[in-house]
Amino acid sequence: MVLTLMLGLPLVGALFILLLPETSENRSNIRNLNIMICFVNLLFSIFLLMNFNYAATADQFEESYNFLDLFYISYSLGINSLALFLIVLTNFIMFIIPFVNWDLEYKFKYSTICYLLLQTFILGTFTSLDLLLFYIFFELTLIPIFFIIFSWGGKDRVYAAYKLFFYTFTSSLFMLVGILYLASIHGLTSLKMVTGHGMADQFTQTILFLAFFGAFAIKIPLFPLHTWVPCAHVEAPTGGSIVLAALILKIGLFGMIRFAIPCFPLGFLVLRNTIIFLGVINIIYGSIMAMKQNDLKKITAYSSIAHIGFSVVGIGICTNESMLGSYIGMICNGIISASMFLIIGFLYERSKSRELGVVQGLAYLMPKYSVLSFIVFLATIGIPGTGSFISEFLITFGSFAYSKTLLLFLLFAMILGCLYPLKILSKTLWGIPQTPCELAPLRLHEKLVLTSFVSIILYVGIYPNSLISCFKKDVEKIVEKIDNIKMNNTEIKVE
Amino acid sequence: MNYVFSTFWSESILFTFILFATQFVPKKKEKYGILFKIFGFSLICISILILHTGANTTENFLKFLLFISAGMILVNIHQILIEDGIATQEWLILFLNILMGGLIAISSTNFLGFFIGLELQNLAFTVLSALKKDSEYSFEPSIKFFICNTLSIFFMLFGIAILYYALGTINFDLLNQKFETTSYTILGYASIAAAFCFKFGIFPFHEWMLDLYKGLDNASLLCFNTIFKVTIFAVALKLYSVIFIHIPWLQDLIIFLCIISMILSSIGGIGQSDPKRLLAYSTIGNGCFLALGIFNGMNQQNYIFYIFCYLITNMSTFFSLLFLKGNLRTGLIFTQSKLSTTFLISVLALGGIVPFPLFFAKILIFYRLIESRAYFSTFAAIISAIISMFFYLKLAKAAYTSHYEEEETIHFWKIFFPVLLAILLLFSFIWAPLLGAHLTNLLQ
C-alpha cells in the first residue's frame, strides 16, 4: 500500500492544485503545497530505505490489483534494491525542483502540476512489476516533460519538444508490440511470469530484446539515437533539464537492468557486444562533441551522454563489478548532471548568457558558487573521492575479464573525458572578469540545493560501500542468471 | 415475438419523434432551442432504456451508441446552428432521419433492409449538408457526397441482385447457410465489398471523404463523424460475419487495402494545414485500423469498445472545434484556455497515447493482430500511428503558439459538454475497464 500512496500523493496534489485559482497571492501557497507534498514523498522513501530487507533478493512491498485485466495489464507494484535507490533519487530531485523554480512566474500553477504529474509517472516506472504497466508509465512521462519543454522552454522549444516526443513515442510502440507478444504467450505480462516461464528460443528472444532495447536506447541515449537529448536540454527550462538528465534518462538503463536483461537473457547475450560497442562510441563521441560546443547546456548534455556510455559498457560486460559500477554511475550521473544544470541555471539567471567565455573570472565574482561548481566539474572528470570515480573504476576493473582492447579504449575515453570540464573551468571560473559586472551571490535556498548535491557526490565517492552493500545482492542475482545461461548455452558466442 | 418487439420499438419511437418534429414545432424560432433539448434528452432516455430492457446483442449496443450520441448532439447543437445560419427545423428532421437510417441498417436481418437504411441516410445527409444556403462550399460537398454514395449504393444493389439470382435469398442467416463459391456469388460479394470500401473510405475510394470534410459545415461534419461513422462500423461488422468470413482472398485484399490506406492517410495528413482535412485523414486512418482488427477476427465486445472510445474522442474533438468555429488561430490558449485545452486533450486522445481511451482500444486491436500473427499489419499500424501522431501534434501546436489578439471568451456553461467529455477522456483508466468488463459479461 505504501507504494500506491507514494505514487498517488503527487497525483492527488496535482489535481488539488488544479482547482486552486492562479493569482499572485496564491503563488506562495501553491509552492508551499508543492514542497509539502514532495517532502512527504521524501519521507515515504526514507521509510522504504529503513524498512527494506537488504539481505533478500525478492521484490518487496509488493501489491497487486487486477482491475485492468481486460487489457492484459495487472496493477502490480514492488521494488528491489535497484529500484529503491532510484525512487529515493526521484523523490530527492523532485523535492529540489520547487526551489529551482522559485522565481518562475509564467503559468506557475501549471508548471507545478506538470512536475507533480511527472513525479508520479517516474515513480511508476521504477515501481511497476508488470511490463505493460511499466510501458504505460514509461509513455506517460513523455506528456508532462513535453509540455514543460513546450511551454516553458527556450527559443526553439517547439522543435525540441517534438523531437523528444517522436523519438520516444516511436521506439516505445515497438516495445508495446513486444510486450503484447509476451501477453499473447503468457496471458499476462507480470515480470515474475515472464522471467519464471520457460524461455523462448534464441531468435525470438533476440527480436524481443531488440524491441525493448530500442526503446531504452533512445531513453539512455545511445549513439545513433541520441540527437534529441542536446536539443531537449538546451531548450528545456532548468527544472526540466534536471529532471530529464537525472531521472527520465535513467529510466532507460533501469529498464535494461530490471526488464530487458532478466526477461531475455539469450537475446542480451547475442547483442551484448553491440551494446558495449555502442557504449564505447557514446563515451568517445560524447566527449569529443562536448569539447566542440560553446553553449554550456550543450556541453553538459554531451557530457551526460559520455558518462552514461560508461554505465552502458558496464551493463554489457555484465560482471559483478561492472554492474555495480554502472549502477553507481547511473545514480552519480543523475546527481552530477543535475547539479551541472543547476550551476548553469544559476549563472544564466544572473548573466543572461550560457555562452562559454562570456562571463569569466567567476572565482572572483562569486567565490562560494565557484567552490561548489569546482567540485562538480572535478566529479565530471572522475577524480578520486567523487562518485563517478568509483563507477568508472569498477567498470574498468570489470572490463579486464572481458577484453584488453576494451580496457584500452576505456582508458583513452577517460582521458578524453577530462578535457571538456577543464575547458569549462578555465573559461568560466578562472580568468579575469572582462567587463566590470556584479553578479548577485547565491541565495539561501540555492546554496542549500547545490550543497546537498555536492555532499551526495562526495559521500558516494568517499564511502561507496554503504551503497554497494545495499544493492549487491540484486546485482549478483542478475549476473548469476546470465552466467548460468552462458554455461548452459555454449553455442552462443561470448567473446 | 418478444425479440421482434425489442428490436423495433426504438425505431417506432423515433418515427413518432420525426412525425412530431414535422407537425408540432413551435412557431417562434427562439423556442427551437428547448425543443432540441427535449428531443435530445428523450433520445438519451431511449438509449438507457435500450441498454436496460433490450436483448444483450451487438445490435442493441450499437443502437445504444447511436441514440446516446444523437441525443448528446441534439442537446448541444442548437446555438451553433443558429450562429451558422442553418434552418434548425429542417436540420432536426433530417438529422432524425439519418439516425433512423442508421437504426434500420443496424437491425436489418437481410440485405434489403440494409440497403433501405443506408439509402435513407444518404438522402437525408445529402440535404442536410446543403442546408447552409449562404455558403457556396456547402453545395459542392453535398453533390459530391450524393454522387459518390449513390454510386457505392448502386454497387451494393447490383451485388444484392446478383446474390438473389445466384442463391435465391438475401437473408443473412440463409446466405450464411447456403454459401457456395460460384462466379456469380463471387461477383455479388465482390461488388458489395467494393461498396463497403467506398463507404469506409478505404484506399482507392477515399478521395471523396477528404473533399467532403473540407467543404462541410461544422454541424454536418459532427453528424457525419458520429452517426454516420457508427453506422458504417456496424455495417462492417455485419458484412464481415456474412460475406468476408467465407472468402479469405477478399479478406486479405481488404486487409491489404486497409494497410495501404492507413499509411497513405498518415502521410497525406502531414502536408495539410486545414484542420478539417487533417481530421478527415485521421478518420480514415482510425477506421482502417479498426477494420484491420475486425478482419483479423477481433471479437465483438472489443469492437464495440473501440467504437465507443472512438465516438467519445471524436465528439470531444469536433465539439471543441465547433465552439472554436473551426478556426485554429494562434494563441488560443490565452484567449480561450478551457476550450483549447479540451481540444488539445481530444486531439492527443485521437492519437491514442497513453491515458486516453483509444489507447486501451488500441491495445486490444494490437493484441488481436499479434495473436493472429499478422505482423505486417502490426508493423504498418505502428508506422502509421507514429506518422499520424505528427499531425495530431501539429493540430495542437496552433493553439499553443504565442501570438494572439484579445477576444471575448465563451461562457463556461456553453462549453460544458466538450469539457465534460475531455474529463471523461482523461479519466478513462477508471471507466474503460468497467465498461470493457461489462461488455464482456453481456456479450459472451
XYZ file of N, CA and C in Angstrom, chain B residues 5-149:
435
model
N -40.134 -7.365 -31.064
C -40.536 -6.135 -30.388
C -39.311 -5.382 -29.886
N -38.440 -6.122 -29.220
C -37.279 -5.438 -28.643
C -36.371 -4.894 -29.730
N -36.450 -5.486 -30.894
C -35.603 -4.971 -31.956
C -36.157 -3.684 -32.533
N -37.479 -3.583 -32.564
C -38.042 -2.483 -33.335
C -38.685 -1.361 -32.548
N -38.814 -1.491 -31.244
C -39.535 -0.429 -30.537
C -38.810 0.903 -30.588
N -37.496 0.855 -30.578
C -36.769 2.121 -30.600
C -36.988 2.863 -31.912
N -37.038 2.081 -33.004
C -37.276 2.720 -34.303
C -38.668 3.330 -34.345
N -39.640 2.622 -33.747
C -41.004 3.144 -33.783
C -41.080 4.467 -33.045
N -40.451 4.522 -31.875
C -40.487 5.772 -31.117
C -39.829 6.887 -31.911
N -38.734 6.529 -32.552
C -38.027 7.541 -33.325
C -38.897 8.062 -34.461
N -39.636 7.138 -35.075
C -40.524 7.535 -36.168
C -41.566 8.531 -35.667
N -42.085 8.244 -34.467
C -43.040 9.185 -33.867
C -42.390 10.546 -33.654
N -41.181 10.517 -33.212
C -40.431 11.761 -32.999
C -40.361 12.569 -34.284
N -40.068 11.869 -35.367
C -39.922 12.579 -36.639
C -41.250 13.211 -37.028
N -42.329 12.436 -36.815
C -43.657 12.976 -37.112
C -43.917 14.222 -36.283
N -43.567 14.131 -34.996
C -43.746 15.271 -34.112
C -42.967 16.470 -34.623
N -41.738 16.183 -35.017
C -40.874 17.278 -35.441
C -41.422 17.959 -36.682
N -42.087 17.161 -37.565
C -42.619 17.784 -38.778
C -43.915 18.532 -38.508
N -44.713 18.045 -37.558
C -46.056 18.608 -37.378
C -46.162 19.628 -36.252
N -45.549 19.351 -35.113
C -45.846 20.158 -33.929
C -44.675 21.027 -33.494
N -44.027 21.652 -34.418
C -42.922 22.513 -33.984
C -43.467 23.879 -33.592
N -42.876 24.529 -32.599
C -43.378 25.847 -32.212
C -43.133 26.870 -33.314
N -44.017 27.880 -33.340
C -43.901 28.851 -34.420
C -42.732 29.811 -34.193
N -42.512 30.124 -32.912
C -41.423 31.060 -32.649
C -40.079 30.331 -32.728
N -39.172 30.903 -33.489
C -37.893 30.221 -33.698
C -37.063 30.137 -32.434
N -37.312 31.076 -31.498
C -36.495 31.090 -30.284
C -36.745 29.849 -29.442
N -37.938 29.268 -29.617
C -38.261 28.118 -28.775
C -37.674 26.811 -29.309
N -37.058 26.868 -30.471
C -36.458 25.636 -31.019
C -35.399 25.061 -30.089
N -34.716 25.958 -29.404
C -33.649 25.508 -28.512
C -34.180 24.515 -27.500
N -35.330 24.829 -26.907
C -35.923 23.927 -25.914
C -36.331 22.624 -26.575
N -36.891 22.750 -27.774
C -37.308 21.553 -28.499
C -36.120 20.621 -28.734
N -35.024 21.218 -29.176
C -33.812 20.421 -29.407
C -33.411 19.703 -28.127
N -33.474 20.425 -27.005
C -33.033 19.835 -25.735
C -33.969 18.709 -25.330
N -35.290 18.943 -25.519
C -36.256 17.893 -25.146
C -36.003 16.640 -25.982
N -35.851 16.847 -27.275
C -35.589 15.706 -28.164
C -34.305 14.994 -27.754
N -33.308 15.800 -27.481
C -32.011 15.222 -27.125
C -32.109 14.376 -25.867
N -32.734 14.951 -24.838
C -32.819 14.197 -23.585
C -33.677 12.951 -23.754
N -34.740 13.061 -24.589
C -35.539 11.848 -24.781
C -34.736 10.780 -25.495
N -33.915 11.184 -26.439
C -33.086 10.179 -27.126
C -32.125 9.522 -26.138
N -31.571 10.327 -25.235
C -30.661 9.747 -24.232
C -31.428 8.766 -23.350
N -32.676 9.146 -22.981
C -33.501 8.240 -22.169
C -33.746 6.935 -22.922
N -34.061 7.062 -24.210
C -34.304 5.851 -25.003
C -33.061 4.972 -25.013
N -31.901 5.627 -25.143
C -30.668 4.832 -25.206
C -30.490 4.050 -23.903
N -30.835 4.695 -22.768
C -30.681 3.987 -21.492
C -31.688 2.840 -21.410
N -32.911 3.106 -21.915
C -33.926 2.049 -21.941
C -33.447 0.854 -22.769
N -32.851 1.164 -23.916
C -32.363 0.082 -24.794
C -31.358 -0.773 -24.042
N -30.498 -0.091 -23.310
C -29.442 -0.820 -22.601
C -30.034 -1.716 -21.519
N -31.116 -1.256 -20.895
C -31.631 -1.997 -19.752
C -32.666 -3.044 -20.114
N -33.454 -2.751 -21.167
C -34.548 -3.683 -21.430
C -34.285 -4.563 -22.653
N -33.424 -4.127 -23.544
C -33.234 -4.878 -24.774
C -32.424 -6.145 -24.560
N -32.420 -6.995 -25.587
C -31.609 -8.206 -25.515
C -30.135 -7.815 -25.561
N -29.278 -8.632 -24.976
C -27.856 -8.301 -24.963
C -27.210 -8.725 -26.274
N -27.502 -7.992 -27.304
C -26.904 -8.317 -28.591
C -26.040 -7.146 -29.044
N -25.176 -7.441 -30.003
C -24.309 -6.405 -30.533
C -25.128 -5.275 -31.131
N -26.236 -5.683 -31.812
C -27.079 -4.663 -32.460
C -27.576 -3.651 -31.444
N -28.019 -4.175 -30.298
C -28.570 -3.274 -29.298
C -27.537 -2.298 -28.781
N -26.317 -2.762 -28.620
C -25.272 -1.848 -28.149
C -24.972 -0.781 -29.179
N -24.959 -1.210 -30.448
C -24.702 -0.226 -31.487
C -25.814 0.811 -31.531
N -27.063 0.315 -31.339
C -28.192 1.244 -31.309
C -28.057 2.192 -30.133
N -27.657 1.628 -29.023
C -27.448 2.465 -27.836
C -26.465 3.586 -28.143
N -25.364 3.201 -28.797
C -24.351 4.212 -29.133
C -24.929 5.289 -30.039
N -25.721 4.826 -31.040
C -26.320 5.799 -31.965
C -27.223 6.764 -31.222
N -28.096 6.205 -30.370
C -29.062 7.045 -29.676
C -28.368 8.027 -28.744
N -27.410 7.513 -27.992
C -26.817 8.399 -26.992
C -26.009 9.506 -27.670
N -25.319 9.148 -28.773
C -24.546 10.218 -29.416
C -25.479 11.222 -30.066
N -26.576 10.716 -30.659
C -27.528 11.639 -31.278
C -28.138 12.557 -30.226
N -28.472 11.980 -29.085
C -29.055 12.778 -28.007
C -28.102 13.869 -27.557
N -26.839 13.491 -27.364
C -25.863 14.485 -26.910
C -25.687 15.595 -27.937
N -25.706 15.209 -29.204
C -25.550 16.238 -30.246
C -26.732 17.195 -30.209
N -27.937 16.636 -30.111
C -29.133 17.487 -30.147
C -29.165 18.449 -28.971
N -28.748 17.962 -27.801
C -28.781 18.830 -26.623
C -27.877 20.039 -26.821
N -26.760 19.828 -27.499
C -25.748 20.885 -27.535
C -25.677 21.715 -28.801
N -26.392 21.279 -29.858
C -26.021 21.858 -31.145
C -26.810 23.100 -31.546
N -27.906 23.377 -30.870
C -28.825 24.394 -31.382
C -28.162 25.749 -31.609
N -27.415 26.198 -30.608
C -26.793 27.522 -30.683
C -25.857 27.623 -31.893
N -25.157 26.515 -32.132
C -24.202 26.522 -33.248
C -24.926 26.631 -34.581
N -26.056 25.952 -34.667
C -26.837 26.027 -35.910
C -27.315 27.454 -36.152
N -27.773 28.084 -35.091
C -28.243 29.471 -35.226
C -27.098 30.365 -35.709
N -25.931 30.170 -35.062
C -24.798 31.022 -35.441
C -24.358 30.781 -36.875
N -24.503 29.526 -37.325
C -24.101 29.209 -38.699
C -25.157 29.619 -39.716
N -26.318 30.036 -39.249
C -27.381 30.427 -40.168
C -28.028 29.256 -40.874
N -28.208 28.153 -40.153
C -28.809 26.964 -40.746
C -30.248 26.855 -40.239
N -31.153 26.477 -41.131
C -32.555 26.340 -40.734
C -32.686 25.180 -39.750
N -33.081 25.499 -38.523
C -32.987 24.488 -37.471
C -34.041 23.395 -37.591
N -35.246 23.772 -38.012
C -36.300 22.747 -38.042
C -35.968 21.661 -39.057
N -35.582 22.101 -40.244
C -35.214 21.127 -41.274
C -34.042 20.268 -40.804
N -33.121 20.936 -40.170
C -31.926 20.207 -39.708
C -32.336 19.095 -38.765
N -33.248 19.424 -37.849
C -33.691 18.436 -36.863
C -34.324 17.226 -37.541
N -35.217 17.511 -38.478
C -35.920 16.403 -39.136
C -34.943 15.528 -39.910
N -34.056 16.173 -40.637
C -33.091 15.403 -41.432
C -32.157 14.603 -40.539
N -31.791 15.232 -39.450
C -30.896 14.544 -38.515
C -31.552 13.290 -37.962
N -32.828 13.430 -37.576
C -33.539 12.260 -37.051
C -33.671 11.184 -38.125
N -33.817 11.628 -39.396
C -33.883 10.649 -40.487
C -32.571 9.894 -40.650
N -31.499 10.617 -40.482
C -30.194 9.943 -40.583
C -30.080 8.887 -39.487
N -30.513 9.282 -38.302
C -30.488 8.342 -37.185
C -31.359 7.123 -37.490
N -32.513 7.394 -38.062
C -33.446 6.320 -38.421
C -32.790 5.367 -39.414
N -32.153 5.943 -40.429
C -31.477 5.114 -41.425
C -30.442 4.215 -40.771
N -29.683 4.797 -39.867
C -28.665 4.008 -39.171
C -29.289 2.867 -38.399
N -30.397 3.152 -37.703
C -31.046 2.113 -36.898
C -31.553 0.987 -37.772
N -32.153 1.371 -38.918
C -32.686 0.339 -39.816
C -31.547 -0.529 -40.338
N -30.467 0.120 -40.740
C -29.330 -0.648 -41.272
C -28.787 -1.595 -40.219
N -28.743 -1.146 -38.964
C -28.168 -1.996 -37.925
C -29.077 -3.176 -37.603
N -30.388 -2.914 -37.542
C -31.248 -4.007 -37.070
C -31.793 -4.879 -38.183
N -31.422 -4.591 -39.445
C -31.986 -5.409 -40.521
C -31.375 -6.795 -40.517
N -32.205 -7.757 -40.925
C -31.706 -9.128 -40.989
C -31.492 -9.566 -42.424
N -31.726 -8.667 -43.356
C -31.423 -9.027 -44.741
C -30.861 -7.828 -45.484
N -30.407 -8.086 -46.702
C -29.718 -7.045 -47.443
C -30.641 -5.900 -47.860
N -31.947 -6.213 -47.976
C -32.858 -5.169 -48.431
C -32.993 -4.078 -47.368
N -33.182 -4.515 -46.112
C -33.283 -3.556 -45.010
C -32.009 -2.735 -44.902
N -30.945 -3.427 -45.090
C -29.622 -2.820 -45.101
C -29.558 -1.692 -46.108
N -29.995 -2.026 -47.300
C -29.958 -1.066 -48.408
C -30.849 0.133 -48.108
N -32.066 -0.169 -47.591
C -33.011 0.911 -47.312
C -32.424 1.864 -46.276
N -31.862 1.290 -45.222
C -31.284 2.111 -44.159
C -30.191 3.012 -44.673
N -29.271 2.441 -45.422
C -28.144 3.232 -45.915
C -28.602 4.306 -46.889
N -29.585 3.944 -47.724
C -30.077 4.903 -48.716
C -30.797 6.063 -48.029
N -31.562 5.726 -46.983
C -32.253 6.776 -46.231
C -31.243 7.752 -45.645
N -30.188 7.184 -45.086
C -29.118 8.028 -44.535
C -28.512 8.919 -45.607
N -28.246 8.303 -46.762
C -27.614 9.055 -47.847
C -28.442 10.267 -48.242
N -29.729 9.998 -48.484
C -30.579 11.086 -48.975
C -30.689 12.188 -47.938
N -30.921 11.768 -46.700
C -31.085 12.765 -45.649
C -29.811 13.580 -45.490
N -28.684 12.896 -45.560
C -27.426 13.619 -45.348
C -27.120 14.558 -46.509
N -27.512 14.130 -47.714
C -27.288 14.999 -48.872
C -27.961 16.351 -48.662
N -29.225 16.304 -48.195
C -29.941 17.562 -47.988
C -29.349 18.304 -46.789
N -29.077 17.560 -45.736
C -28.564 18.169 -44.510
C -27.282 18.951 -44.760
N -26.417 18.369 -45.624
C -25.136 19.029 -45.837
C -25.261 20.255 -46.732
N -26.422 20.384 -47.423
C -26.594 21.568 -48.283
C -27.435 22.637 -47.610
N -27.723 22.460 -46.319
C -28.643 23.374 -45.648
C -28.063 24.764 -45.427
N -26.769 24.868 -45.382
C -26.174 26.185 -45.156
C -26.186 26.938 -46.477
N -27.279 27.662 -46.690
C -27.521 28.135 -48.056
C -26.635 29.306 -48.458
N -26.097 30.025 -47.478
C -25.312 31.190 -47.860
C -23.872 30.837 -48.233
N -23.526 29.562 -48.147
C -22.147 29.189 -48.451
C -22.086 28.416 -49.755
N -21.210 28.894 -50.658
C -21.093 28.176 -51.931
C -20.406 26.829 -51.752
N -19.633 26.716 -50.660
C -18.907 25.468 -50.456
C -19.824 24.341 -50.002
N -20.970 24.697 -49.400
C -21.776 23.622 -48.838
C -22.502 22.849 -49.934
N -22.735 23.497 -51.051
C -23.432 22.814 -52.133
C -22.533 21.762 -52.767
N -21.265 22.100 -52.872
C -20.310 21.214 -53.544
C -20.153 19.868 -52.834
N -19.880 19.870 -51.519
C -19.738 18.571 -50.856
C -21.031 17.773 -50.864
N -22.139 18.505 -50.834
C -23.417 17.802 -50.835
C -23.573 16.994 -52.125
N -23.290 17.642 -53.242
C -23.401 16.949 -54.533
C -22.377 15.825 -54.617
N -21.175 16.127 -54.154
C -20.129 15.097 -54.203
C -20.543 13.879 -53.389
N -21.032 14.169 -52.212
C -21.464 13.085 -51.335
C -22.558 12.271 -52.012
N -23.510 12.988 -52.610
C -24.634 12.299 -53.230
C -24.161 11.385 -54.344
N -23.332 11.934 -55.219
C -22.900 11.147 -56.382
C -22.089 9.930 -55.939
N -21.124 10.179 -55.085
C -20.253 9.073 -54.672
C -21.034 7.997 -53.936
N -21.884 8.417 -53.027
C -22.581 7.418 -52.245
C -23.653 6.705 -53.025
